[in-house]
Short mmCIF file of C-alpha atoms in Angstrom, two decimals:
data_model
loop_
_atom_site.label_atom_id
_atom_site.label_comp_id
_atom_site.label_asym_id
_atom_site.label_seq_id
_atom_site.Cartn_x
_atom_site.Cartn_y
_atom_site.Cartn_z
CA MET D 8 -22.65 16.33 8.28
CA LEU D 9 -24.87 13.81 10.11
CA LYS D 10 -26.17 12.81 6.73
CA GLY D 11 -22.57 12.34 5.68
CA ILE D 12 -21.87 10.05 8.59
CA LEU D 13 -24.96 8.01 7.87
CA SER D 14 -23.87 7.58 4.25
CA VAL D 15 -20.43 6.48 5.35
CA LEU D 16 -21.96 3.96 7.73
CA LEU D 17 -24.18 2.73 4.94
CA VAL D 18 -21.17 2.30 2.69
CA LEU D 19 -19.38 0.35 5.42
CA VAL D 20 -22.42 -1.88 5.92
CA THR D 21 -22.69 -2.43 2.17
CA LEU D 22 -19.00 -3.22 2.02
CA SER D 23 -19.28 -5.73 4.86
CA SER D 24 -22.28 -7.45 3.33
CA ALA D 25 -20.58 -7.57 -0.04
CA ILE D 26 -17.69 -9.46 1.52
CA GLY D 27 -19.87 -12.45 2.30
CA LYS D 28 -20.94 -12.87 -1.30
CA PRO D 29 -18.91 -14.71 -3.92
CA GLU D 30 -16.32 -12.21 -5.15
CA LYS D 31 -15.09 -11.50 -8.69
CA THR D 32 -17.44 -8.91 -10.03
CA THR D 33 -15.12 -8.56 -13.02
CA PRO D 34 -15.77 -11.30 -15.57
CA LYS D 35 -12.74 -13.54 -15.95
CA LYS D 36 -12.19 -12.97 -19.66
CA GLU D 37 -12.40 -9.19 -19.57
CA LYS D 38 -9.13 -7.29 -19.30
CA ARG D 39 -8.84 -5.51 -15.99
CA ILE D 40 -7.44 -2.01 -15.73
CA PRO D 41 -4.38 -2.17 -13.47
CA GLN D 42 -5.09 -0.54 -10.08
CA THR D 43 -3.15 2.66 -9.45
CA LEU D 44 -1.71 3.91 -6.18
CA SER D 45 -3.22 7.35 -6.78
CA ARG D 46 -6.78 5.95 -6.94
CA GLY D 47 -7.75 9.16 -8.70
CA TRP D 48 -6.40 11.60 -6.08
CA GLY D 49 -3.74 12.87 -8.50
CA ASP D 50 -2.30 10.50 -11.10
CA GLN D 51 0.71 12.78 -11.60
CA LEU D 52 1.74 12.70 -7.96
CA ILE D 53 4.06 10.13 -6.43
CA TRP D 54 2.14 8.17 -3.79
CA ALA D 55 3.54 6.03 -1.00
CA GLN D 56 2.04 2.55 -0.87
CA THR D 57 2.01 1.91 2.87
CA TYR D 58 2.18 3.91 6.11
CA GLU D 59 5.61 2.41 6.86
CA GLU D 60 6.90 3.54 3.47
CA ALA D 61 5.37 7.00 3.93
CA LEU D 62 6.98 7.46 7.36
CA PHE D 63 10.31 6.35 5.93
CA TRP D 64 10.15 8.92 3.13
CA SER D 65 8.89 11.63 5.46
CA ARG D 66 11.91 11.16 7.73
CA SER D 67 14.40 10.76 4.89
CA LYS D 68 13.23 13.81 2.97
CA ASN D 69 12.23 15.87 6.01
CA LYS D 70 8.82 16.49 4.48
CA PRO D 71 5.48 16.34 6.27
CA LEU D 72 3.23 13.41 5.45
CA MET D 73 -0.39 13.85 4.42
CA VAL D 74 -2.58 10.77 4.92
CA ILE D 75 -5.98 10.65 3.21
CA PHE D 76 -8.44 8.01 4.43
CA HIS D 77 -11.25 7.34 1.99
CA LEU D 78 -13.51 4.67 0.50
CA GLU D 79 -13.94 4.10 -3.22
CA ASP D 80 -17.74 3.74 -2.94
CA CYS D 81 -18.32 6.66 -0.55
CA PRO D 82 -19.91 9.67 -2.30
CA HIS D 83 -18.29 12.11 0.16
CA SER D 84 -14.87 10.62 -0.53
CA GLN D 85 -15.55 10.78 -4.26
CA SER D 86 -16.51 14.45 -4.26
CA LEU D 87 -13.54 15.39 -2.06
CA LYS D 88 -11.26 13.41 -4.36
CA LYS D 89 -12.54 15.26 -7.40
CA ALA D 90 -11.97 18.66 -5.75
CA PHE D 91 -8.53 17.57 -4.51
CA ALA D 92 -7.41 16.21 -7.88
CA GLU D 93 -8.62 19.30 -9.73
CA ASP D 94 -7.07 21.86 -7.38
CA LYS D 95 -3.81 22.84 -9.06
CA GLU D 96 -2.39 24.67 -6.06
CA ILE D 97 -2.98 21.70 -3.75
CA GLN D 98 -1.60 19.24 -6.31
CA LYS D 99 1.55 21.31 -6.79
CA LEU D 100 2.17 21.82 -3.08
CA ALA D 101 1.54 18.11 -2.40
CA ASP D 102 3.97 17.18 -5.18
CA ASP D 103 6.69 19.60 -4.12
CA GLU D 104 6.59 19.59 -0.35
CA PHE D 105 4.74 16.53 0.98
CA VAL D 106 4.94 12.79 1.20
CA ILE D 107 1.44 11.59 0.34
CA LEU D 108 -0.51 8.45 1.07
CA ASN D 109 -4.12 7.52 0.42
CA LEU D 110 -5.60 4.53 2.24
CA VAL D 111 -8.88 2.65 1.99
CA TYR D 112 -8.00 0.53 5.02
CA GLU D 113 -7.19 1.75 8.50
CA THR D 114 -3.68 1.21 9.87
CA THR D 115 -3.00 -0.22 13.32
CA ASP D 116 -1.71 3.21 14.47
CA LYS D 117 -4.40 4.72 16.69
CA HIS D 118 -2.77 8.15 16.49
CA LEU D 119 -4.18 8.36 12.97
CA SER D 120 -7.74 8.31 14.30
CA PRO D 121 -7.73 10.91 17.11
CA ASP D 122 -11.53 11.28 16.97
CA GLY D 123 -12.47 7.97 15.38
CA GLN D 124 -12.25 6.13 12.10
CA TYR D 125 -14.36 7.79 9.45
CA VAL D 126 -13.96 8.78 5.81
CA PRO D 127 -13.00 11.03 4.24
CA ARG D 128 -10.45 12.39 6.71
CA ILE D 129 -7.01 13.92 6.29
CA LEU D 130 -4.22 13.77 8.87
CA PHE D 131 -0.80 15.40 8.82
CA VAL D 132 2.26 13.74 10.34
CA ASP D 133 5.53 15.58 10.74
CA PRO D 134 8.92 14.03 9.96
CA SER D 135 9.53 13.42 13.68
CA MET D 136 6.61 10.96 13.29
CA THR D 137 4.24 13.06 15.39
CA VAL D 138 0.64 13.10 14.22
CA ARG D 139 -0.41 16.75 13.96
CA ALA D 140 -3.77 16.37 15.71
CA ASP D 141 -3.87 20.18 15.99
CA ILE D 142 -4.37 20.65 12.24
CA THR D 143 -8.11 20.27 11.80
CA GLY D 144 -10.89 21.07 9.38
CA ARG D 145 -14.07 23.02 10.10
CA TYR D 146 -16.37 20.36 11.56
CA SER D 147 -16.36 20.00 15.33
CA ASN D 148 -17.90 16.54 15.27
CA ARG D 149 -15.39 15.23 12.71
CA LEU D 150 -12.22 17.21 13.18
CA TYR D 151 -10.30 15.83 10.21
CA ALA D 152 -13.11 15.76 7.65
CA TYR D 153 -13.08 18.06 4.62
CA GLU D 154 -15.71 18.76 2.00
CA PRO D 155 -15.15 19.94 -1.58
CA ALA D 156 -15.88 23.53 -0.48
CA ASP D 157 -13.00 23.37 2.03
CA MET D 158 -10.11 23.33 -0.44
CA LYS D 159 -8.85 26.74 0.69
CA LEU D 160 -8.79 25.57 4.30
CA LEU D 161 -7.01 22.39 3.29
CA LEU D 162 -4.41 24.41 1.38
CA SER D 163 -3.86 26.67 4.36
CA ASN D 164 -3.58 23.60 6.63
CA MET D 165 -0.93 22.20 4.30
CA GLN D 166 0.94 25.49 4.57
CA ARG D 167 0.58 25.31 8.35
CA ALA D 168 2.08 21.81 8.38
CA LEU D 169 5.05 23.23 6.44
CA LYS D 170 5.38 26.34 8.57
CA PHE D 171 5.49 24.46 11.86
CA LEU D 172 8.12 22.25 10.29
CA LYS D 173 10.37 25.22 9.71
CA THR D 174 9.84 26.96 13.02
CA GLU D 175 9.68 23.92 15.31
CA LEU D 176 12.39 21.61 14.04
CA MET L 3 23.33 -17.25 -3.67
CA LEU L 4 26.05 -15.35 -1.82
CA LYS L 5 26.45 -13.28 -4.96
CA GLY L 6 22.71 -12.66 -4.79
CA ILE L 7 22.93 -11.44 -1.24
CA LEU L 8 25.80 -9.14 -2.06
CA SER L 9 23.83 -7.63 -4.94
CA VAL L 10 20.87 -7.08 -2.69
CA LEU L 11 23.07 -5.39 -0.11
CA LEU L 12 24.54 -3.24 -2.85
CA VAL L 13 21.05 -2.25 -3.94
CA LEU L 14 20.15 -1.33 -0.38
CA VAL L 15 23.30 0.75 0.00
CA THR L 16 22.62 2.46 -3.33
CA LEU L 17 19.05 3.11 -2.23
CA SER L 18 20.17 4.62 1.08
CA SER L 19 22.75 6.85 -0.54
CA ALA L 20 20.21 7.95 -3.16
CA ILE L 21 17.94 9.14 -0.36
CA GLY L 22 20.40 11.81 0.70
CA LYS L 23 20.50 13.38 -2.75
CA PRO L 24 17.92 15.87 -4.01
CA GLU L 25 14.98 13.79 -5.22
CA LYS L 26 12.78 14.20 -8.34
CA THR L 27 14.58 12.29 -11.04
CA THR L 28 11.51 12.79 -13.23
CA PRO L 29 11.53 16.22 -14.87
CA LYS L 30 8.58 18.29 -13.70
CA LYS L 31 7.05 18.94 -17.09
CA GLU L 32 7.09 15.34 -18.29
CA LYS L 33 3.93 13.33 -17.78
CA ARG L 34 4.43 10.60 -15.22
CA ILE L 35 2.99 7.13 -15.72
CA PRO L 36 0.65 6.45 -12.78
CA GLN L 37 2.16 3.88 -10.41
CA THR L 38 0.32 0.55 -10.29
CA LEU L 39 -0.23 -1.70 -7.31
CA SER L 40 0.92 -4.72 -9.33
CA ARG L 41 4.37 -3.17 -10.00
CA GLY L 42 4.69 -5.65 -12.87
CA TRP L 43 4.00 -8.83 -10.87
CA GLY L 44 0.72 -9.39 -12.76
CA ASP L 45 -1.26 -6.41 -13.99
CA GLN L 46 -4.37 -8.54 -14.35
CA LEU L 47 -4.40 -9.65 -10.73
CA ILE L 48 -6.11 -7.78 -7.90
CA TRP L 49 -3.45 -6.66 -5.40
CA ALA L 50 -3.95 -5.55 -1.82
CA GLN L 51 -2.31 -2.21 -1.02
CA THR L 52 -1.25 -2.78 2.58
CA TYR L 53 -0.63 -5.69 4.94
CA GLU L 54 -3.66 -4.66 7.02
CA GLU L 55 -5.86 -4.73 3.93
CA ALA L 56 -4.42 -8.09 2.85
CA LEU L 57 -5.06 -9.66 6.27
CA PHE L 58 -8.60 -8.29 6.22
CA TRP L 59 -9.32 -9.85 2.83
CA SER L 60 -7.60 -13.10 3.76
CA ARG L 61 -9.87 -13.49 6.79
CA SER L 62 -13.00 -12.34 5.02
CA LYS L 63 -12.54 -14.59 2.00
CA ASN L 64 -10.85 -17.44 3.85
CA LYS L 65 -8.01 -17.43 1.35
CA PRO L 66 -4.31 -17.69 2.12
CA LEU L 67 -2.24 -14.56 1.67
CA MET L 68 0.95 -14.50 -0.38
CA VAL L 69 3.33 -11.61 0.44
CA ILE L 70 6.13 -10.82 -2.00
CA PHE L 71 8.95 -8.59 -0.74
CA HIS L 72 11.02 -7.06 -3.51
CA LEU L 73 12.90 -3.97 -4.64
CA GLU L 74 12.36 -2.25 -7.97
CA ASP L 75 16.09 -1.84 -8.64
CA CYS L 76 17.18 -5.31 -7.52
CA PRO L 77 18.09 -7.56 -10.48
CA HIS L 78 17.09 -10.71 -8.55
CA SER L 79 13.69 -9.23 -7.80
CA GLN L 80 13.32 -8.21 -11.42
CA SER L 81 14.09 -11.64 -12.83
CA LEU L 82 11.79 -13.35 -10.32
CA LYS L 83 9.05 -10.83 -11.17
CA LYS L 84 9.38 -11.63 -14.88
CA ALA L 85 9.14 -15.39 -14.26
CA PHE L 86 6.21 -14.89 -11.86
CA ALA L 87 4.28 -12.60 -14.20
CA GLU L 88 4.80 -14.91 -17.19
CA ASP L 89 3.85 -18.14 -15.42
CA LYS L 90 0.22 -18.69 -16.37
CA GLU L 91 -0.41 -21.42 -13.82
CA ILE L 92 0.89 -19.29 -10.95
CA GLN L 93 -1.01 -16.23 -12.15
CA LYS L 94 -4.26 -18.18 -12.39
CA LEU L 95 -3.87 -19.85 -8.99
CA ALA L 96 -2.93 -16.51 -7.39
CA ASP L 97 -5.98 -14.87 -8.98
CA ASP L 98 -8.42 -17.63 -8.03
CA GLU L 99 -7.31 -18.76 -4.61
CA PHE L 100 -5.03 -16.20 -2.96
CA VAL L 101 -5.00 -12.72 -1.55
CA ILE L 102 -1.82 -11.16 -2.92
CA LEU L 103 0.40 -8.31 -1.79
CA ASN L 104 3.74 -7.06 -3.06
CA LEU L 105 5.78 -4.73 -0.87
CA VAL L 106 8.95 -2.72 -1.40
CA TYR L 107 9.03 -1.67 2.27
CA GLU L 108 9.12 -3.95 5.27
CA THR L 109 6.14 -4.04 7.62
CA THR L 110 6.47 -3.79 11.40
CA ASP L 111 5.39 -7.44 11.71
CA LYS L 112 8.52 -9.45 12.56
CA HIS L 113 6.73 -12.72 11.75
CA LEU L 114 7.14 -11.77 8.10
CA SER L 115 10.92 -11.97 8.37
CA PRO L 116 11.57 -15.31 10.14
CA ASP L 117 15.17 -15.44 8.86
CA GLY L 118 15.79 -11.77 8.18
CA GLN L 119 14.78 -9.00 5.82
CA TYR L 120 16.02 -9.66 2.31
CA VAL L 121 14.60 -9.51 -1.19
CA PRO L 122 13.16 -11.19 -3.06
CA ARG L 123 11.30 -13.36 -0.54
CA ILE L 124 7.81 -14.84 -0.48
CA LEU L 125 5.83 -15.62 2.66
CA PHE L 126 2.47 -17.30 3.04
CA VAL L 127 0.00 -16.34 5.76
CA ASP L 128 -3.13 -18.35 6.43
CA PRO L 129 -6.52 -16.79 7.13
CA SER L 130 -6.08 -17.39 10.87
CA MET L 131 -3.26 -14.80 10.50
CA THR L 132 -0.51 -17.34 11.12
CA VAL L 133 2.63 -16.87 9.04
CA ARG L 134 3.41 -20.20 7.41
CA ALA L 135 7.13 -20.23 8.20
CA ASP L 136 7.15 -23.93 7.26
CA ILE L 137 6.59 -23.20 3.56
CA THR L 138 10.09 -22.53 2.27
CA GLY L 139 12.09 -22.39 -0.94
CA ARG L 140 15.24 -24.33 -1.74
CA TYR L 141 17.99 -22.17 -0.19
CA SER L 142 18.99 -23.00 3.37
CA ASN L 143 20.60 -19.59 3.96
CA ARG L 144 17.55 -17.69 2.70
CA LEU L 145 14.55 -19.87 3.38
CA TYR L 146 11.96 -17.71 1.61
CA ALA L 147 13.96 -16.73 -1.47
CA TYR L 148 13.03 -17.97 -4.93
CA GLU L 149 14.82 -17.71 -8.25
CA PRO L 150 13.25 -17.77 -11.71
CA ALA L 151 14.12 -21.49 -12.03
CA ASP L 152 12.02 -22.22 -8.92
CA MET L 153 8.59 -21.54 -10.35
CA LYS L 154 7.52 -25.21 -10.05
CA LEU L 155 8.49 -25.20 -6.39
CA LEU L 156 6.65 -21.95 -5.84
CA LEU L 157 3.53 -23.40 -7.49
CA SER L 158 3.72 -26.50 -5.33
CA ASN L 159 4.19 -24.28 -2.24
CA MET L 160 1.08 -22.34 -3.22
CA GLN L 161 -0.79 -25.63 -3.49
CA ARG L 162 0.58 -26.63 -0.09
CA ALA L 163 -0.72 -23.37 1.42
CA LEU L 164 -4.15 -24.24 0.03
CA LYS L 165 -4.03 -27.89 1.09
CA PHE L 166 -3.16 -27.11 4.71
CA LEU L 167 -6.01 -24.64 4.67
CA LYS L 168 -8.49 -27.39 3.81
CA THR L 169 -7.18 -30.03 6.18
CA GLU L 170 -6.27 -27.84 9.15
CA LEU L 171 -9.11 -25.39 9.44
#
């Protein structure tokens, strides 16, 4: 996991240093592929664009919100994304019962980073707009991190987010 | 213009009433087209996803930010989108010199709605994170609204946002 954190830091440093350079890596004349909201986390799912939009839909539909923080260039994010996108049970449950949002930039809401800003991390928010800081993964030093091997835990955490919804509200 | 406002209100009312109904208008088995960040405002441009991301890029690249508020089902938004996407000069200037963001949900930043929340409206923000409330369209009752016939004014407002940037900073 420490290795993971170091990689993430490295990615952040690379990202920051890349910002200083002249942009436009895509040559002008070449046709760009339009960016998608899914960013590869499930092209068949309906993604919210912003946290505000996601909260609005969560309240309107009375569905829990799942927020995935990731970085496009981070190998840990990439491998989690692959596992997430390929897991049919997770995709179906996300599609049926959740409002979903994936972000490559942090929001201003500090409740979404209970133990710091790192990627990848997954937070659940219930329709009353309470961040479910109690739904955690298996790493004590990064409570909301998941690895590709943790898909069963993630699925059971999704079910927990739904169960609390029914018993608590 | 009053007609425009009424239509927008009607769209908002329709949207709100639609929320109460069971969702999923797309049949489950049909393949969905992945949502794009451009939403038709220029598939070849690079769009920010969130306001936070847009502000970050605006500061990092020292480029003004253009924020377009719109609604997918609003006919005024649709016709402005068509004019915007087809205007080569605007598309090129947006691509070269601006950070761009289109939103269908309001942000929590009240500076982005100096005279209210309506669609379509276009706001400029400079890299010092100041909303350029002085850059307005031609309608006194909706200062930041544009119609398809206003593309020349929009282009000149974009140039103004760039000019102030050079002389003021």
